[in-house]
JSON list of C-alpha atoms in Angstrom, two decimals:
[
{"chain": "A", "resi": 171, "resn": "MET", "atom": "CA", "xyz": [-1.24, -3.67, -17.98]},
{"chain": "A", "resi": 172, "resn": "ARG", "atom": "CA", "xyz": [-4.02, -1.41, -19.10]},
{"chain": "A", "resi": 173, "resn": "ASP", "atom": "CA", "xyz": [-4.90, -3.90, -21.82]},
{"chain": "A", "resi": 174, "resn": "THR", "atom": "CA", "xyz": [-6.01, -6.31, -19.09]},
{"chain": "A", "resi": 175, "resn": "ASN", "atom": "CA", "xyz": [-8.90, -3.93, -18.45]},
{"chain": "A", "resi": 176, "resn": "ARG", "atom": "CA", "xyz": [-9.96, -3.61, -22.06]},
{"chain": "A", "resi": 177, "resn": "ALA", "atom": "CA", "xyz": [-13.64, -3.96, -22.80]},
{"chain": "A", "resi": 178, "resn": "GLY", "atom": "CA", "xyz": [-14.66, -6.93, -24.87]},
{"chain": "A", "resi": 179, "resn": "SER", "atom": "CA", "xyz": [-13.04, -9.56, -22.72]},
{"chain": "A", "resi": 180, "resn": "SER", "atom": "CA", "xyz": [-15.33, -11.97, -20.97]},
{"chain": "A", "resi": 181, "resn": "LYS", "atom": "CA", "xyz": [-15.73, -11.56, -17.21]},
{"chain": "A", "resi": 182, "resn": "SER", "atom": "CA", "xyz": [-13.68, -14.71, -16.56]},
{"chain": "A", "resi": 183, "resn": "GLU", "atom": "CA", "xyz": [-10.91, -13.58, -18.93]},
{"chain": "A", "resi": 184, "resn": "GLN", "atom": "CA", "xyz": [-10.81, -10.16, -17.32]},
{"chain": "A", "resi": 185, "resn": "GLU", "atom": "CA", "xyz": [-10.60, -11.71, -13.85]},
{"chain": "A", "resi": 186, "resn": "GLU", "atom": "CA", "xyz": [-7.84, -14.05, -14.99]},
{"chain": "A", "resi": 187, "resn": "TYR", "atom": "CA", "xyz": [-5.85, -11.23, -16.61]},
{"chain": "A", "resi": 188, "resn": "LEU", "atom": "CA", "xyz": [-6.24, -8.90, -13.65]},
{"chain": "A", "resi": 189, "resn": "THR", "atom": "CA", "xyz": [-5.24, -11.63, -11.21]},
{"chain": "A", "resi": 190, "resn": "LEU", "atom": "CA", "xyz": [-2.13, -12.27, -13.29]},
{"chain": "A", "resi": 191, "resn": "ALA", "atom": "CA", "xyz": [-1.43, -8.53, -13.57]},
{"chain": "A", "resi": 192, "resn": "ALA", "atom": "CA", "xyz": [-1.75, -8.14, -9.79]},
{"chain": "A", "resi": 193, "resn": "SER", "atom": "CA", "xyz": [0.70, -10.97, -9.28]},
{"chain": "A", "resi": 194, "resn": "LEU", "atom": "CA", "xyz": [3.14, -9.40, -11.74]},
{"chain": "A", "resi": 195, "resn": "VAL", "atom": "CA", "xyz": [3.02, -5.90, -10.25]},
{"chain": "A", "resi": 196, "resn": "ARG", "atom": "CA", "xyz": [3.47, -7.39, -6.78]},
{"chain": "A", "resi": 197, "resn": "ALA", "atom": "CA", "xyz": [6.53, -9.32, -7.94]},
{"chain": "A", "resi": 198, "resn": "ALA", "atom": "CA", "xyz": [7.92, -6.20, -9.61]},
{"chain": "A", "resi": 199, "resn": "ALA", "atom": "CA", "xyz": [7.33, -4.02, -6.53]},
{"chain": "A", "resi": 200, "resn": "ALA", "atom": "CA", "xyz": [9.02, -6.59, -4.29]},
{"chain": "A", "resi": 201, "resn": "SER", "atom": "CA", "xyz": [11.96, -7.13, -6.62]},
{"chain": "A", "resi": 202, "resn": "GLU", "atom": "CA", "xyz": [15.39, -6.32, -5.25]},
{"chain": "A", "resi": 203, "resn": "ALA", "atom": "CA", "xyz": [16.33, -5.24, -8.77]},
{"chain": "A", "resi": 204, "resn": "LEU", "atom": "CA", "xyz": [13.69, -2.49, -8.61]},
{"chain": "A", "resi": 205, "resn": "GLY", "atom": "CA", "xyz": [15.04, -1.24, -5.31]},
{"chain": "A", "resi": 206, "resn": "SER", "atom": "CA", "xyz": [13.58, 0.79, -2.51]},
{"chain": "A", "resi": 207, "resn": "PRO", "atom": "CA", "xyz": [10.89, 3.33, -3.42]},
{"chain": "A", "resi": 208, "resn": "GLU", "atom": "CA", "xyz": [12.65, 5.79, -1.11]},
{"chain": "A", "resi": 209, "resn": "ASP", "atom": "CA", "xyz": [16.01, 5.61, -2.92]},
{"chain": "A", "resi": 210, "resn": "PRO", "atom": "CA", "xyz": [16.39, 8.37, -5.54]},
{"chain": "A", "resi": 211, "resn": "VAL", "atom": "CA", "xyz": [18.55, 6.06, -7.67]},
{"chain": "A", "resi": 212, "resn": "THR", "atom": "CA", "xyz": [15.50, 3.81, -8.20]},
{"chain": "A", "resi": 213, "resn": "TRP", "atom": "CA", "xyz": [12.98, 6.56, -8.92]},
{"chain": "A", "resi": 214, "resn": "PRO", "atom": "CA", "xyz": [13.09, 6.24, -12.72]},
{"chain": "A", "resi": 215, "resn": "ARG", "atom": "CA", "xyz": [12.12, 2.58, -12.36]},
{"chain": "A", "resi": 216, "resn": "TRP", "atom": "CA", "xyz": [9.37, 3.41, -9.89]},
{"chain": "A", "resi": 217, "resn": "GLN", "atom": "CA", "xyz": [8.15, 6.18, -12.19]},
{"chain": "A", "resi": 218, "resn": "ALA", "atom": "CA", "xyz": [7.74, 3.59, -14.96]},
{"chain": "A", "resi": 219, "resn": "LEU", "atom": "CA", "xyz": [6.02, 1.02, -12.73]},
{"chain": "A", "resi": 220, "resn": "ALA", "atom": "CA", "xyz": [3.73, 3.25, -10.65]},
{"chain": "A", "resi": 221, "resn": "PRO", "atom": "CA", "xyz": [1.03, 3.97, -13.26]},
{"chain": "A", "resi": 222, "resn": "HIS", "atom": "CA", "xyz": [0.63, 0.25, -13.98]},
{"chain": "A", "resi": 223, "resn": "VAL", "atom": "CA", "xyz": [0.42, -0.62, -10.30]},
{"chain": "A", "resi": 224, "resn": "LEU", "atom": "CA", "xyz": [-2.20, 2.03, -9.64]},
{"chain": "A", "resi": 225, "resn": "ASP", "atom": "CA", "xyz": [-4.23, 1.08, -12.71]},
{"chain": "A", "resi": 226, "resn": "VAL", "atom": "CA", "xyz": [-4.39, -2.58, -11.70]},
{"chain": "A", "resi": 227, "resn": "PHE", "atom": "CA", "xyz": [-5.14, -1.69, -8.06]},
{"chain": "A", "resi": 228, "resn": "GLN", "atom": "CA", "xyz": [-7.89, 0.79, -8.96]},
{"chain": "A", "resi": 229, "resn": "THR", "atom": "CA", "xyz": [-9.48, -1.61, -11.44]},
{"chain": "A", "resi": 230, "resn": "LEU", "atom": "CA", "xyz": [-9.53, -4.45, -8.91]},
{"chain": "A", "resi": 231, "resn": "THR", "atom": "CA", "xyz": [-10.98, -2.29, -6.15]},
{"chain": "A", "resi": 232, "resn": "ALA", "atom": "CA", "xyz": [-13.59, -0.60, -8.36]},
{"chain": "A", "resi": 233, "resn": "ALA", "atom": "CA", "xyz": [-15.74, -3.71, -8.71]},
{"chain": "A", "resi": 234, "resn": "PRO", "atom": "CA", "xyz": [-16.58, -6.52, -6.30]},
{"chain": "A", "resi": 235, "resn": "GLY", "atom": "CA", "xyz": [-15.85, -10.15, -6.93]},
{"chain": "A", "resi": 236, "resn": "TYR", "atom": "CA", "xyz": [-12.13, -10.30, -7.58]},
{"chain": "A", "resi": 237, "resn": "PRO", "atom": "CA", "xyz": [-10.19, -12.92, -5.62]},
{"chain": "A", "resi": 238, "resn": "ASP", "atom": "CA", "xyz": [-8.65, -11.83, -2.33]},
{"chain": "A", "resi": 239, "resn": "GLU", "atom": "CA", "xyz": [-5.24, -13.05, -3.52]},
{"chain": "A", "resi": 240, "resn": "ALA", "atom": "CA", "xyz": [-5.35, -10.56, -6.40]},
{"chain": "A", "resi": 241, "resn": "LEU", "atom": "CA", "xyz": [-6.44, -7.73, -4.10]},
{"chain": "A", "resi": 242, "resn": "ILE", "atom": "CA", "xyz": [-3.72, -8.54, -1.56]},
{"chain": "A", "resi": 243, "resn": "ALA", "atom": "CA", "xyz": [-1.05, -8.64, -4.28]},
{"chain": "A", "resi": 244, "resn": "ALA", "atom": "CA", "xyz": [-2.21, -5.37, -5.83]},
{"chain": "A", "resi": 245, "resn": "ALA", "atom": "CA", "xyz": [-2.43, -3.74, -2.39]},
{"chain": "A", "resi": 246, "resn": "TYR", "atom": "CA", "xyz": [1.18, -4.70, -1.67]},
{"chain": "A", "resi": 247, "resn": "ALA", "atom": "CA", "xyz": [2.35, -3.06, -4.90]},
{"chain": "A", "resi": 248, "resn": "ALA", "atom": "CA", "xyz": [0.12, -0.01, -4.35]},
{"chain": "A", "resi": 249, "resn": "ASN", "atom": "CA", "xyz": [1.45, 0.44, -0.82]},
{"chain": "A", "resi": 250, "resn": "ARG", "atom": "CA", "xyz": [5.05, 0.41, -2.10]},
{"chain": "A", "resi": 251, "resn": "THR", "atom": "CA", "xyz": [3.97, 2.88, -4.78]},
{"chain": "A", "resi": 252, "resn": "ALA", "atom": "CA", "xyz": [2.54, 5.15, -2.09]},
{"chain": "A", "resi": 253, "resn": "ILE", "atom": "CA", "xyz": [5.94, 5.11, -0.37]},
{"chain": "A", "resi": 254, "resn": "TYR", "atom": "CA", "xyz": [7.47, 6.18, -3.70]},
{"chain": "A", "resi": 255, "resn": "GLN", "atom": "CA", "xyz": [4.85, 8.94, -4.02]},
{"chain": "A", "resi": 256, "resn": "ALA", "atom": "CA", "xyz": [5.70, 10.22, -0.54]},
{"chain": "A", "resi": 257, "resn": "ALA", "atom": "CA", "xyz": [9.42, 10.16, -1.33]},
{"chain": "A", "resi": 258, "resn": "GLN", "atom": "CA", "xyz": [8.61, 12.30, -4.36]},
{"chain": "A", "resi": 259, "resn": "GLY", "atom": "CA", "xyz": [6.90, 14.83, -2.11]},
{"chain": "A", "resi": 260, "resn": "LEU", "atom": "CA", "xyz": [3.39, 13.88, -3.21]},
{"chain": "A", "resi": 261, "resn": "ILE", "atom": "CA", "xyz": [2.26, 13.53, 0.39]},
{"chain": "A", "resi": 262, "resn": "SER", "atom": "CA", "xyz": [-1.51, 13.94, -0.10]},
{"chain": "A", "resi": 263, "resn": "THR", "atom": "CA", "xyz": [-1.47, 11.57, -3.08]},
{"chain": "A", "resi": 264, "resn": "ALA", "atom": "CA", "xyz": [0.51, 9.03, -1.06]},
{"chain": "A", "resi": 265, "resn": "GLU", "atom": "CA", "xyz": [-1.90, 9.35, 1.85]},
{"chain": "A", "resi": 266, "resn": "ALA", "atom": "CA", "xyz": [-4.87, 8.71, -0.45]},
{"chain": "A", "resi": 267, "resn": "THR", "atom": "CA", "xyz": [-3.15, 5.64, -1.89]},
{"chain": "A", "resi": 268, "resn": "HIS", "atom": "CA", "xyz": [-2.33, 4.34, 1.59]},
{"chain": "A", "resi": 269, "resn": "ARG", "atom": "CA", "xyz": [-5.96, 4.87, 2.66]},
{"chain": "A", "resi": 270, "resn": "ALA", "atom": "CA", "xyz": [-7.21, 2.88, -0.34]},
{"chain": "A", "resi": 271, "resn": "VAL", "atom": "CA", "xyz": [-4.72, 0.11, 0.48]},
{"chain": "A", "resi": 272, "resn": "LEU", "atom": "CA", "xyz": [-5.88, 0.17, 4.11]},
{"chain": "A", "resi": 273, "resn": "GLN", "atom": "CA", "xyz": [-9.48, -0.51, 3.09]},
{"chain": "A", "resi": 274, "resn": "VAL", "atom": "CA", "xyz": [-8.41, -3.56, 1.09]},
{"chain": "A", "resi": 275, "resn": "ARG", "atom": "CA", "xyz": [-6.14, -4.84, 3.85]},
{"chain": "A", "resi": 276, "resn": "LEU", "atom": "CA", "xyz": [-8.77, -4.41, 6.55]},
{"chain": "A", "resi": 277, "resn": "ARG", "atom": "CA", "xyz": [-11.24, -6.43, 4.47]},
{"chain": "A", "resi": 278, "resn": "THR", "atom": "CA", "xyz": [-8.85, -9.14, 3.29]},
{"chain": "A", "resi": 279, "resn": "LEU", "atom": "CA", "xyz": [-6.26, -9.43, 6.09]},
{"chain": "A", "resi": 280, "resn": "GLY", "atom": "CA", "xyz": [-7.94, -7.97, 9.16]},
{"chain": "A", "resi": 281, "resn": "ALA", "atom": "CA", "xyz": [-7.00, -5.17, 11.53]},
{"chain": "A", "resi": 282, "resn": "ASP", "atom": "CA", "xyz": [-4.30, -7.11, 13.39]},
{"chain": "A", "resi": 283, "resn": "HIS", "atom": "CA", "xyz": [-2.29, -8.26, 10.36]},
{"chain": "A", "resi": 284, "resn": "PRO", "atom": "CA", "xyz": [1.25, -6.77, 10.23]},
{"chain": "A", "resi": 285, "resn": "ASP", "atom": "CA", "xyz": [0.64, -5.36, 6.71]},
{"chain": "A", "resi": 286, "resn": "THR", "atom": "CA", "xyz": [-2.52, -3.59, 7.87]},
{"chain": "A", "resi": 287, "resn": "ILE", "atom": "CA", "xyz": [-0.72, -2.17, 10.89]},
{"chain": "A", "resi": 288, "resn": "ALA", "atom": "CA", "xyz": [2.16, -1.00, 8.67]},
{"chain": "A", "resi": 289, "resn": "THR", "atom": "CA", "xyz": [-0.27, 0.78, 6.37]},
{"chain": "A", "resi": 290, "resn": "ARG", "atom": "CA", "xyz": [-1.87, 2.57, 9.30]},
{"chain": "A", "resi": 291, "resn": "HIS", "atom": "CA", "xyz": [1.62, 3.60, 10.44]},
{"chain": "A", "resi": 292, "resn": "SER", "atom": "CA", "xyz": [2.31, 4.97, 6.95]},
{"chain": "A", "resi": 293, "resn": "ILE", "atom": "CA", "xyz": [-0.91, 6.99, 7.08]},
{"chain": "A", "resi": 294, "resn": "ALA", "atom": "CA", "xyz": [0.16, 8.46, 10.42]},
{"chain": "A", "resi": 295, "resn": "SER", "atom": "CA", "xyz": [3.52, 9.37, 8.87]},
{"chain": "A", "resi": 296, "resn": "ARG", "atom": "CA", "xyz": [1.84, 11.06, 5.90]},
{"chain": "A", "resi": 297, "resn": "LEU", "atom": "CA", "xyz": [-0.38, 13.05, 8.27]},
{"chain": "A", "resi": 298, "resn": "ALA", "atom": "CA", "xyz": [2.69, 14.21, 10.21]},
{"chain": "A", "resi": 299, "resn": "GLU", "atom": "CA", "xyz": [4.51, 15.08, 6.97]},
{"chain": "A", "resi": 300, "resn": "ARG", "atom": "CA", "xyz": [1.71, 17.41, 5.96]},
{"chain": "A", "resi": 301, "resn": "ALA", "atom": "CA", "xyz": [1.72, 18.95, 9.46]},
{"chain": "A", "resi": 302, "resn": "ASP", "atom": "CA", "xyz": [-1.67, 17.57, 10.54]},
{"chain": "A", "resi": 303, "resn": "TYR", "atom": "CA", "xyz": [-0.19, 16.75, 13.93]},
{"chain": "A", "resi": 304, "resn": "GLY", "atom": "CA", "xyz": [-3.46, 16.17, 15.78]},
{"chain": "A", "resi": 305, "resn": "ALA", "atom": "CA", "xyz": [-4.63, 13.57, 13.26]},
{"chain": "A", "resi": 306, "resn": "ALA", "atom": "CA", "xyz": [-1.14, 12.05, 13.11]},
{"chain": "A", "resi": 307, "resn": "GLU", "atom": "CA", "xyz": [-1.02, 11.67, 16.88]},
{"chain": "A", "resi": 308, "resn": "SER", "atom": "CA", "xyz": [-4.45, 10.07, 16.91]},
{"chain": "A", "resi": 309, "resn": "GLU", "atom": "CA", "xyz": [-3.46, 7.58, 14.22]},
{"chain": "A", "resi": 310, "resn": "TYR", "atom": "CA", "xyz": [-0.12, 6.83, 15.89]},
{"chain": "A", "resi": 311, "resn": "ARG", "atom": "CA", "xyz": [-1.99, 6.17, 19.16]},
{"chain": "A", "resi": 312, "resn": "GLY", "atom": "CA", "xyz": [-4.36, 3.78, 17.37]},
{"chain": "A", "resi": 313, "resn": "VAL", "atom": "CA", "xyz": [-1.44, 1.94, 15.77]},
{"chain": "A", "resi": 314, "resn": "LEU", "atom": "CA", "xyz": [0.35, 1.81, 19.11]},
{"chain": "A", "resi": 315, "resn": "GLU", "atom": "CA", "xyz": [-2.69, 0.29, 20.82]},
{"chain": "A", "resi": 316, "resn": "VAL", "atom": "CA", "xyz": [-2.90, -2.50, 18.23]},
{"chain": "A", "resi": 317, "resn": "MET", "atom": "CA", "xyz": [0.85, -3.14, 18.29]},
{"chain": "A", "resi": 318, "resn": "GLN", "atom": "CA", "xyz": [0.94, -3.35, 22.09]},
{"chain": "A", "resi": 319, "resn": "ARG", "atom": "CA", "xyz": [-1.87, -5.89, 21.99]},
{"chain": "A", "resi": 320, "resn": "VAL", "atom": "CA", "xyz": [-0.49, -7.92, 19.07]},
{"chain": "A", "resi": 321, "resn": "LEU", "atom": "CA", "xyz": [3.29, -7.64, 19.48]},
{"chain": "A", "resi": 322, "resn": "GLY", "atom": "CA", "xyz": [3.69, -6.65, 23.12]},
{"chain": "A", "resi": 323, "resn": "ALA", "atom": "CA", "xyz": [4.69, -3.39, 24.76]},
{"chain": "A", "resi": 324, "resn": "GLN", "atom": "CA", "xyz": [8.45, -4.03, 24.52]},
{"chain": "A", "resi": 325, "resn": "ALA", "atom": "CA", "xyz": [8.65, -5.18, 20.88]},
{"chain": "A", "resi": 326, "resn": "PRO", "atom": "CA", "xyz": [11.07, -2.98, 18.87]},
{"chain": "A", "resi": 327, "resn": "ASP", "atom": "CA", "xyz": [8.40, -1.96, 16.35]},
{"chain": "A", "resi": 328, "resn": "THR", "atom": "CA", "xyz": [6.00, -1.07, 19.17]},
{"chain": "A", "resi": 329, "resn": "LEU", "atom": "CA", "xyz": [8.63, 1.09, 20.83]},
{"chain": "A", "resi": 330, "resn": "MET", "atom": "CA", "xyz": [9.34, 2.85, 17.51]},
{"chain": "A", "resi": 331, "resn": "VAL", "atom": "CA", "xyz": [5.67, 3.75, 17.10]},
{"chain": "A", "resi": 332, "resn": "GLN", "atom": "CA", "xyz": [5.54, 4.87, 20.71]},
{"chain": "A", "resi": 333, "resn": "HIS", "atom": "CA", "xyz": [8.45, 7.19, 20.00]},
{"chain": "A", "resi": 334, "resn": "ASN", "atom": "CA", "xyz": [6.71, 8.60, 16.95]}
]
């Protein structure tokens, strides 16, 4: 994966390679064979994949001009990687990854997209996990407001966030 970022490639080749790499890391992160990032049985696989996901995601977000499809794919994989990081106890690292994913999702998908809302929910969870309860409550309330507007007050996911 890191070879896709190697200097010497033309701009169009680099964009093509990174778009392909984003698609591949998204497919890998979504694969049932890889498993859940929260399941300790799958952690060796996630440990192998995570550096590649983060490298592609960071490269795509470091410079403007990459296609939204590539950013969305890389953000999906990075978000799953952040869940793995949190499961490993790397709460602050996971929160930072989720926040970077949130910026991409807000720009490419919008604030009301389910993936954007889910990322905000993950950030609230990370804040609660590191005992920043005031910030967690504030973020949960923001997520709840969006979910009530988008999904309705009685939707199961809305009620779960309300409980949190």
